Amino acid sequence: NAGVMQNPRHLVRRRGQEARLRCSPMKGHSHVYWYRQLPEEGLKFMVYLQKENIIDESGMPKERFSAEFPKEGPSILRIQQVVRGDSAAYFCASSPTGVSGNTIYFGEGSWLTVV
Amino acid sequence: QQQVKQSPQSLIVQKGGIPIINCAYENTAFDYFPWYQQFPGKGPALLIAIRPDVSEKKEGRFTISFNKSAKQFSLHIMDSQPGDSATYFCAARWGNEKLTFGTGTRLTIIP
């Protein structure tokens, strides 16, 4: 009965390094969403993926950010050449296929700190 | 049109009181309206959700009121407790698309 699993929970990177955040959706869920939350702010949509497909990446910065959800394995959010402004909590969420209006469940988040 | 406007930004209520958090939306295609509760350092947890064909839904001490014609919905917390102190987010969604979140309400329940 595992929920949405994210790792690492906390990550510190120096400016210019790469950050990789992983998300394993709930069992039976094939829709994955990534959201970013800056301190004291709400959740901002980044990208929506299904297995092997990016459905909506309208919230992703055009440069340095990429996401994938391969046929096997977790979804990965990758941030290249991190800058201080990338410091935030990154939340992954998942939902099952099919029926409209399915509940979306969130993981505990990955807190990225860029120093 | 994809926005969900949430108010107030912060709210302080005495224990036992009934905090009310309001949200409004524009997109009439939205068909699912959840509320999430978030504690510091944790992910958002689903609290309660409603669909637009229902005007009210209760789960324990939490009630959603939904006004389809006004395109507004609100969360009421009955008999509020200090443990309810958290940030609350309303959200909206249509189909299998992404959730659009409100900006959040930081609720403090004082003993």
mmCIF file of N, CA, C and O in Angstrom, chain A residues 45-108:
data_model
loop_
_atom_site.group_PDB
_atom_site.id
_atom_site.type_symbol
_atom_site.label_atom_id
_atom_site.label_comp_id
_atom_site.label_asym_id
_atom_site.label_seq_id
_atom_site.Cartn_x
_atom_site.Cartn_y
_atom_site.Cartn_z
ATOM 1 N N PHE A 45 2.383 24.022 -11.359
ATOM 2 C CA PHE A 45 2.486 22.884 -12.257
ATOM 3 C C PHE A 45 3.729 23.006 -13.135
ATOM 4 O O PHE A 45 4.051 24.090 -13.628
ATOM 5 N N MET A 46 4.407 21.876 -13.321
ATOM 6 C CA MET A 46 5.561 21.869 -14.220
ATOM 7 C C MET A 46 5.299 20.997 -15.449
ATOM 8 O O MET A 46 5.343 21.464 -16.574
ATOM 9 N N VAL A 47 4.994 19.701 -15.199
ATOM 10 C CA VAL A 47 4.892 18.776 -16.318
ATOM 11 C C VAL A 47 3.989 17.619 -15.942
ATOM 12 O O VAL A 47 3.886 17.240 -14.775
ATOM 13 N N TYR A 48 3.328 17.081 -16.982
ATOM 14 C CA TYR A 48 2.419 15.946 -16.826
ATOM 15 C C TYR A 48 2.870 14.871 -17.810
ATOM 16 O O TYR A 48 3.013 15.147 -19.004
ATOM 17 N N LEU A 49 3.103 13.677 -17.298
ATOM 18 C CA LEU A 49 3.612 12.603 -18.128
ATOM 19 C C LEU A 49 2.766 11.349 -17.951
ATOM 20 O O LEU A 49 2.224 11.086 -16.876
ATOM 21 N N GLN A 50 2.669 10.612 -19.030
ATOM 22 C CA GLN A 50 2.231 9.224 -18.963
ATOM 23 C C GLN A 50 3.419 8.380 -19.389
ATOM 24 O O GLN A 50 4.420 8.904 -19.869
ATOM 25 N N LYS A 51 3.295 7.096 -19.260
ATOM 26 C CA LYS A 51 4.428 6.227 -19.593
ATOM 27 C C LYS A 51 4.980 6.557 -20.985
ATOM 28 O O LYS A 51 4.255 6.504 -21.975
ATOM 29 N N GLU A 52 6.237 6.943 -21.012
ATOM 30 C CA GLU A 52 6.983 7.203 -22.248
ATOM 31 C C GLU A 52 6.475 8.416 -23.022
ATOM 32 O O GLU A 52 6.943 8.660 -24.139
ATOM 33 N N ASN A 53 5.563 9.178 -22.468
ATOM 34 C CA ASN A 53 5.046 10.349 -23.186
ATOM 35 C C ASN A 53 4.960 11.565 -22.267
ATOM 36 O O ASN A 53 4.557 11.455 -21.119
ATOM 37 N N ILE A 54 5.332 12.715 -22.815
ATOM 38 C CA ILE A 54 5.080 13.982 -22.132
ATOM 39 C C ILE A 54 3.762 14.525 -22.668
ATOM 40 O O ILE A 54 3.626 14.761 -23.870
ATOM 41 N N ILE A 55 2.792 14.694 -21.789
ATOM 42 C CA ILE A 55 1.465 15.123 -22.213
ATOM 43 C C ILE A 55 1.357 16.651 -22.195
ATOM 44 O O ILE A 55 0.763 17.260 -23.077
ATOM 45 N N ASP A 56 1.913 17.252 -21.144
ATOM 46 C CA ASP A 56 1.795 18.702 -20.994
ATOM 47 C C ASP A 56 3.034 19.184 -20.262
ATOM 48 O O ASP A 56 3.258 18.797 -19.125
ATOM 49 N N GLU A 57 3.838 19.983 -20.904
ATOM 50 C CA GLU A 57 5.036 20.528 -20.245
ATOM 51 C C GLU A 57 4.980 22.055 -20.211
ATOM 52 O O GLU A 57 5.996 22.730 -20.186
ATOM 53 N N SER A 58 3.767 22.575 -20.181
ATOM 54 C CA SER A 58 3.593 24.024 -20.268
ATOM 55 C C SER A 58 4.174 24.782 -19.072
ATOM 56 O O SER A 58 4.430 25.973 -19.160
ATOM 57 N N GLY A 59 4.400 24.093 -17.961
ATOM 58 C CA GLY A 59 4.948 24.757 -16.782
ATOM 59 C C GLY A 59 6.449 24.580 -16.611
ATOM 60 O O GLY A 59 7.031 25.091 -15.652
ATOM 61 N N MET A 60 7.065 23.912 -17.528
ATOM 62 C CA MET A 60 8.511 23.654 -17.420
ATOM 63 C C MET A 60 9.297 24.840 -17.987
ATOM 64 O O MET A 60 9.003 25.310 -19.084
ATOM 65 N N PRO A 61 10.308 25.294 -17.264
ATOM 66 C CA PRO A 61 11.210 26.291 -17.859
ATOM 67 C C PRO A 61 11.799 25.726 -19.152
ATOM 68 O O PRO A 61 12.041 24.527 -19.273
ATOM 69 N N LYS A 62 12.019 26.614 -20.107
ATOM 70 C CA LYS A 62 12.447 26.163 -21.446
ATOM 71 C C LYS A 62 13.844 25.580 -21.432
ATOM 72 O O LYS A 62 14.178 24.726 -22.259
ATOM 73 N N GLU A 63 14.664 26.025 -20.530
ATOM 74 C CA GLU A 63 16.053 25.562 -20.509
ATOM 75 C C GLU A 63 16.349 24.875 -19.186
ATOM 76 O O GLU A 63 15.765 25.181 -18.162
ATOM 77 N N ARG A 64 17.264 23.947 -19.229
ATOM 78 C CA ARG A 64 17.870 23.263 -18.088
ATOM 79 C C ARG A 64 16.969 22.228 -17.437
ATOM 80 O O ARG A 64 17.462 21.389 -16.694
ATOM 81 N N PHE A 65 15.682 22.267 -17.660
ATOM 82 C CA PHE A 65 14.755 21.323 -17.019
ATOM 83 C C PHE A 65 14.275 20.299 -18.035
ATOM 84 O O PHE A 65 13.945 20.642 -19.172
ATOM 85 N N SER A 66 14.217 19.048 -17.599
ATOM 86 C CA SER A 66 13.648 18.006 -18.440
ATOM 87 C C SER A 66 13.019 16.952 -17.547
ATOM 88 O O SER A 66 13.362 16.836 -16.366
ATOM 89 N N ALA A 67 12.083 16.213 -18.113
ATOM 90 C CA ALA A 67 11.417 15.164 -17.348
ATOM 91 C C ALA A 67 11.174 13.977 -18.254
ATOM 92 O O ALA A 67 11.006 14.126 -19.463
ATOM 93 N N GLU A 68 11.158 12.813 -17.636
ATOM 94 C CA GLU A 68 10.856 11.608 -18.382
ATOM 95 C C GLU A 68 10.126 10.631 -17.474
ATOM 96 O O GLU A 68 10.228 10.679 -16.241
ATOM 97 N N PHE A 69 9.406 9.718 -18.094
ATOM 98 C CA PHE A 69 8.723 8.656 -17.368
ATOM 99 C C PHE A 69 8.838 7.412 -18.252
ATOM 100 O O PHE A 69 7.990 7.140 -19.093
ATOM 101 N N PRO A 70 9.918 6.667 -18.083
ATOM 102 C CA PRO A 70 10.178 5.546 -18.987
ATOM 103 C C PRO A 70 9.221 4.383 -18.755
ATOM 104 O O PRO A 70 8.517 4.322 -17.744
ATOM 105 N N LYS A 71 9.247 3.472 -19.695
ATOM 106 C CA LYS A 71 8.383 2.296 -19.606
ATOM 107 C C LYS A 71 8.649 1.521 -18.309
ATOM 108 O O LYS A 71 7.731 1.020 -17.661
ATOM 109 N N GLU A 72 9.903 1.424 -17.950
ATOM 110 C CA GLU A 72 10.276 0.773 -16.703
ATOM 111 C C GLU A 72 10.992 1.777 -15.806
ATOM 112 O O GLU A 72 11.809 2.543 -16.279
ATOM 113 N N GLY A 73 10.678 1.750 -14.538
ATOM 114 C CA GLY A 73 11.399 2.613 -13.613
ATOM 115 C C GLY A 73 10.650 3.881 -13.277
ATOM 116 O O GLY A 73 9.553 4.157 -13.793
ATOM 117 N N PRO A 74 11.257 4.683 -12.406
ATOM 118 C CA PRO A 74 10.572 5.877 -11.921
ATOM 119 C C PRO A 74 10.584 7.023 -12.931
ATOM 120 O O PRO A 74 11.345 7.003 -13.907
ATOM 121 N N SER A 75 9.775 8.009 -12.652
ATOM 122 C CA SER A 75 9.853 9.261 -13.393
ATOM 123 C C SER A 75 11.034 10.061 -12.848
ATOM 124 O O SER A 75 11.335 10.028 -11.650
ATOM 125 N N ILE A 76 11.710 10.765 -13.736
ATOM 126 C CA ILE A 76 12.880 11.560 -13.355
ATOM 127 C C ILE A 76 12.645 13.005 -13.758
ATOM 128 O O ILE A 76 12.262 13.283 -14.909
ATOM 129 N N LEU A 77 12.884 13.900 -12.812
ATOM 130 C CA LEU A 77 12.939 15.337 -13.130
ATOM 131 C C LEU A 77 14.409 15.734 -13.028
ATOM 132 O O LEU A 77 15.035 15.538 -11.990
ATOM 133 N N ARG A 78 14.920 16.270 -14.109
ATOM 134 C CA ARG A 78 16.342 16.578 -14.184
ATOM 135 C C ARG A 78 16.526 18.087 -14.349
ATOM 136 O O ARG A 78 15.876 18.704 -15.196
ATOM 137 N N ILE A 79 17.383 18.627 -13.516
ATOM 138 C CA ILE A 79 17.693 20.059 -13.601
ATOM 139 C C ILE A 79 19.198 20.183 -13.820
ATOM 140 O O ILE A 79 20.010 19.794 -12.980
ATOM 141 N N GLN A 80 19.547 20.716 -14.970
ATOM 142 C CA GLN A 80 20.965 20.873 -15.289
ATOM 143 C C GLN A 80 21.440 22.266 -14.873
ATOM 144 O O GLN A 80 20.661 23.225 -14.858
ATOM 145 N N GLN A 81 22.729 22.333 -14.546
ATOM 146 C CA GLN A 81 23.365 23.629 -14.235
ATOM 147 C C GLN A 81 22.511 24.444 -13.267
ATOM 148 O O GLN A 81 22.110 25.570 -13.565
ATOM 149 N N VAL A 82 22.248 23.873 -12.116
ATOM 150 C CA VAL A 82 21.332 24.496 -11.153
ATOM 151 C C VAL A 82 21.821 25.886 -10.741
ATOM 152 O O VAL A 82 23.029 26.151 -10.669
ATOM 153 N N VAL A 83 20.836 26.738 -10.463
ATOM 154 C CA VAL A 83 21.087 28.084 -9.960
ATOM 155 C C VAL A 83 20.339 28.234 -8.639
ATOM 156 O O VAL A 83 19.469 27.411 -8.316
ATOM 157 N N ARG A 84 20.673 29.304 -7.895
ATOM 158 C CA ARG A 84 20.070 29.473 -6.568
ATOM 159 C C ARG A 84 18.547 29.511 -6.648
ATOM 160 O O ARG A 84 17.852 29.018 -5.770
ATOM 161 N N GLY A 85 18.029 30.085 -7.725
ATOM 162 C CA GLY A 85 16.582 30.202 -7.872
ATOM 163 C C GLY A 85 15.863 28.877 -8.048
ATOM 164 O O GLY A 85 14.632 28.825 -7.985
ATOM 165 N N ASP A 86 16.614 27.800 -8.272
ATOM 166 C CA ASP A 86 15.999 26.476 -8.395
ATOM 167 C C ASP A 86 15.712 25.873 -7.024
ATOM 168 O O ASP A 86 15.044 24.830 -6.932
ATOM 169 N N SER A 87 16.212 26.489 -5.979
ATOM 170 C CA SER A 87 15.970 25.985 -4.622
ATOM 171 C C SER A 87 14.467 26.020 -4.346
ATOM 172 O O SER A 87 13.846 27.082 -4.386
ATOM 173 N N ALA A 88 13.917 24.857 -4.073
ATOM 174 C CA ALA A 88 12.468 24.746 -3.896
ATOM 175 C C ALA A 88 12.148 23.323 -3.467
ATOM 176 O O ALA A 88 13.023 22.457 -3.441
ATOM 177 N N ALA A 89 10.886 23.108 -3.142
ATOM 178 C CA ALA A 89 10.397 21.746 -2.935
ATOM 179 C C ALA A 89 9.754 21.277 -4.232
ATOM 180 O O ALA A 89 8.957 22.011 -4.829
ATOM 181 N N TYR A 90 10.107 20.096 -4.662
ATOM 182 C CA TYR A 90 9.557 19.541 -5.901
ATOM 183 C C TYR A 90 8.679 18.346 -5.515
ATOM 184 O O TYR A 90 9.148 17.386 -4.907
ATOM 185 N N PHE A 91 7.416 18.446 -5.881
ATOM 186 C CA PHE A 91 6.461 17.404 -5.534
ATOM 187 C C PHE A 91 6.040 16.637 -6.771
ATOM 188 O O PHE A 91 5.752 17.212 -7.815
ATOM 189 N N CYS A 92 6.018 15.338 -6.605
ATOM 190 C CA CYS A 92 5.492 14.461 -7.633
ATOM 191 C C CYS A 92 4.115 13.988 -7.189
ATOM 192 O O CYS A 92 3.862 13.814 -5.987
ATOM 193 N N ALA A 93 3.235 13.795 -8.143
ATOM 194 C CA ALA A 93 1.908 13.275 -7.848
ATOM 195 C C ALA A 93 1.555 12.248 -8.907
ATOM 196 O O ALA A 93 2.105 12.255 -10.011
ATOM 197 N N SER A 94 0.629 11.359 -8.567
ATOM 198 C CA SER A 94 0.208 10.365 -9.553
ATOM 199 C C SER A 94 -1.293 10.148 -9.485
ATOM 200 O O SER A 94 -1.940 10.436 -8.465
ATOM 201 N N SER A 95 -1.833 9.654 -10.591
ATOM 202 C CA SER A 95 -3.245 9.286 -10.629
ATOM 203 C C SER A 95 -3.385 8.096 -11.577
ATOM 204 O O SER A 95 -2.526 7.867 -12.427
ATOM 205 N N PRO A 96 -4.478 7.354 -11.424
ATOM 206 C CA PRO A 96 -4.665 6.197 -12.294
ATOM 207 C C PRO A 96 -5.131 6.614 -13.687
ATOM 208 O O PRO A 96 -5.470 7.762 -13.928
ATOM 209 N N THR A 97 -5.191 5.688 -14.597
ATOM 210 C CA THR A 97 -5.646 5.988 -15.950
ATOM 211 C C THR A 97 -7.162 6.046 -15.977
ATOM 212 O O THR A 97 -7.837 5.701 -15.025
ATOM 213 N N GLY A 98 -7.664 6.469 -17.100
ATOM 214 C CA GLY A 98 -9.073 6.246 -17.410
ATOM 215 C C GLY A 98 -10.021 7.330 -16.960
ATOM 216 O O GLY A 98 -10.093 8.384 -17.541
ATOM 217 N N VAL A 99 -10.725 7.057 -15.886
ATOM 218 C CA VAL A 99 -11.911 7.850 -15.555
ATOM 219 C C VAL A 99 -11.563 9.296 -15.236
ATOM 220 O O VAL A 99 -10.636 9.582 -14.505
ATOM 221 N N SER A 100 -12.383 10.182 -15.789
ATOM 222 C CA SER A 100 -12.225 11.601 -15.517
ATOM 223 C C SER A 100 -12.363 11.884 -14.034
ATOM 224 O O SER A 100 -13.168 11.280 -13.349
ATOM 225 N N GLY A 101 -11.545 12.782 -13.549
ATOM 226 C CA GLY A 101 -11.694 13.239 -12.176
ATOM 227 C C GLY A 101 -11.068 12.340 -11.135
ATOM 228 O O GLY A 101 -11.382 12.429 -9.962
ATOM 229 N N ASN A 102 -10.182 11.465 -11.549
ATOM 230 C CA ASN A 102 -9.514 10.617 -10.566
ATOM 231 C C ASN A 102 -8.688 11.437 -9.591
ATOM 232 O O ASN A 102 -8.093 12.443 -9.945
ATOM 233 N N THR A 103 -8.641 10.954 -8.376
ATOM 234 C CA THR A 103 -7.877 11.623 -7.337
ATOM 235 C C THR A 103 -6.393 11.620 -7.668
ATOM 236 O O THR A 103 -5.860 10.637 -8.179
ATOM 237 N N ILE A 104 -5.751 12.726 -7.383
ATOM 238 C CA ILE A 104 -4.306 12.838 -7.533
ATOM 239 C C ILE A 104 -3.675 12.799 -6.149
ATOM 240 O O ILE A 104 -4.070 13.542 -5.254
ATOM 241 N N TYR A 105 -2.694 11.931 -5.983
ATOM 242 C CA TYR A 105 -2.010 11.764 -4.713
ATOM 243 C C TYR A 105 -0.581 12.277 -4.829
ATOM 244 O O TYR A 105 0.102 12.006 -5.806
ATOM 245 N N PHE A 106 -0.155 12.980 -3.793
ATOM 246 C CA PHE A 106 1.173 13.581 -3.791
ATOM 247 C C PHE A 106 2.152 12.782 -2.947
ATOM 248 O O PHE A 106 1.785 12.154 -1.951
ATOM 249 N N GLY A 107 3.411 12.857 -3.356
ATOM 250 C CA GLY A 107 4.492 12.355 -2.537
ATOM 251 C C GLY A 107 4.890 13.376 -1.482
ATOM 252 O O GLY A 107 4.297 14.460 -1.392
ATOM 253 N N GLU A 108 5.904 13.015 -0.698
ATOM 254 C CA GLU A 108 6.339 13.877 0.399
ATOM 255 C C GLU A 108 7.269 14.989 -0.068
ATOM 256 O O GLU A 108 7.613 15.871 0.709
#
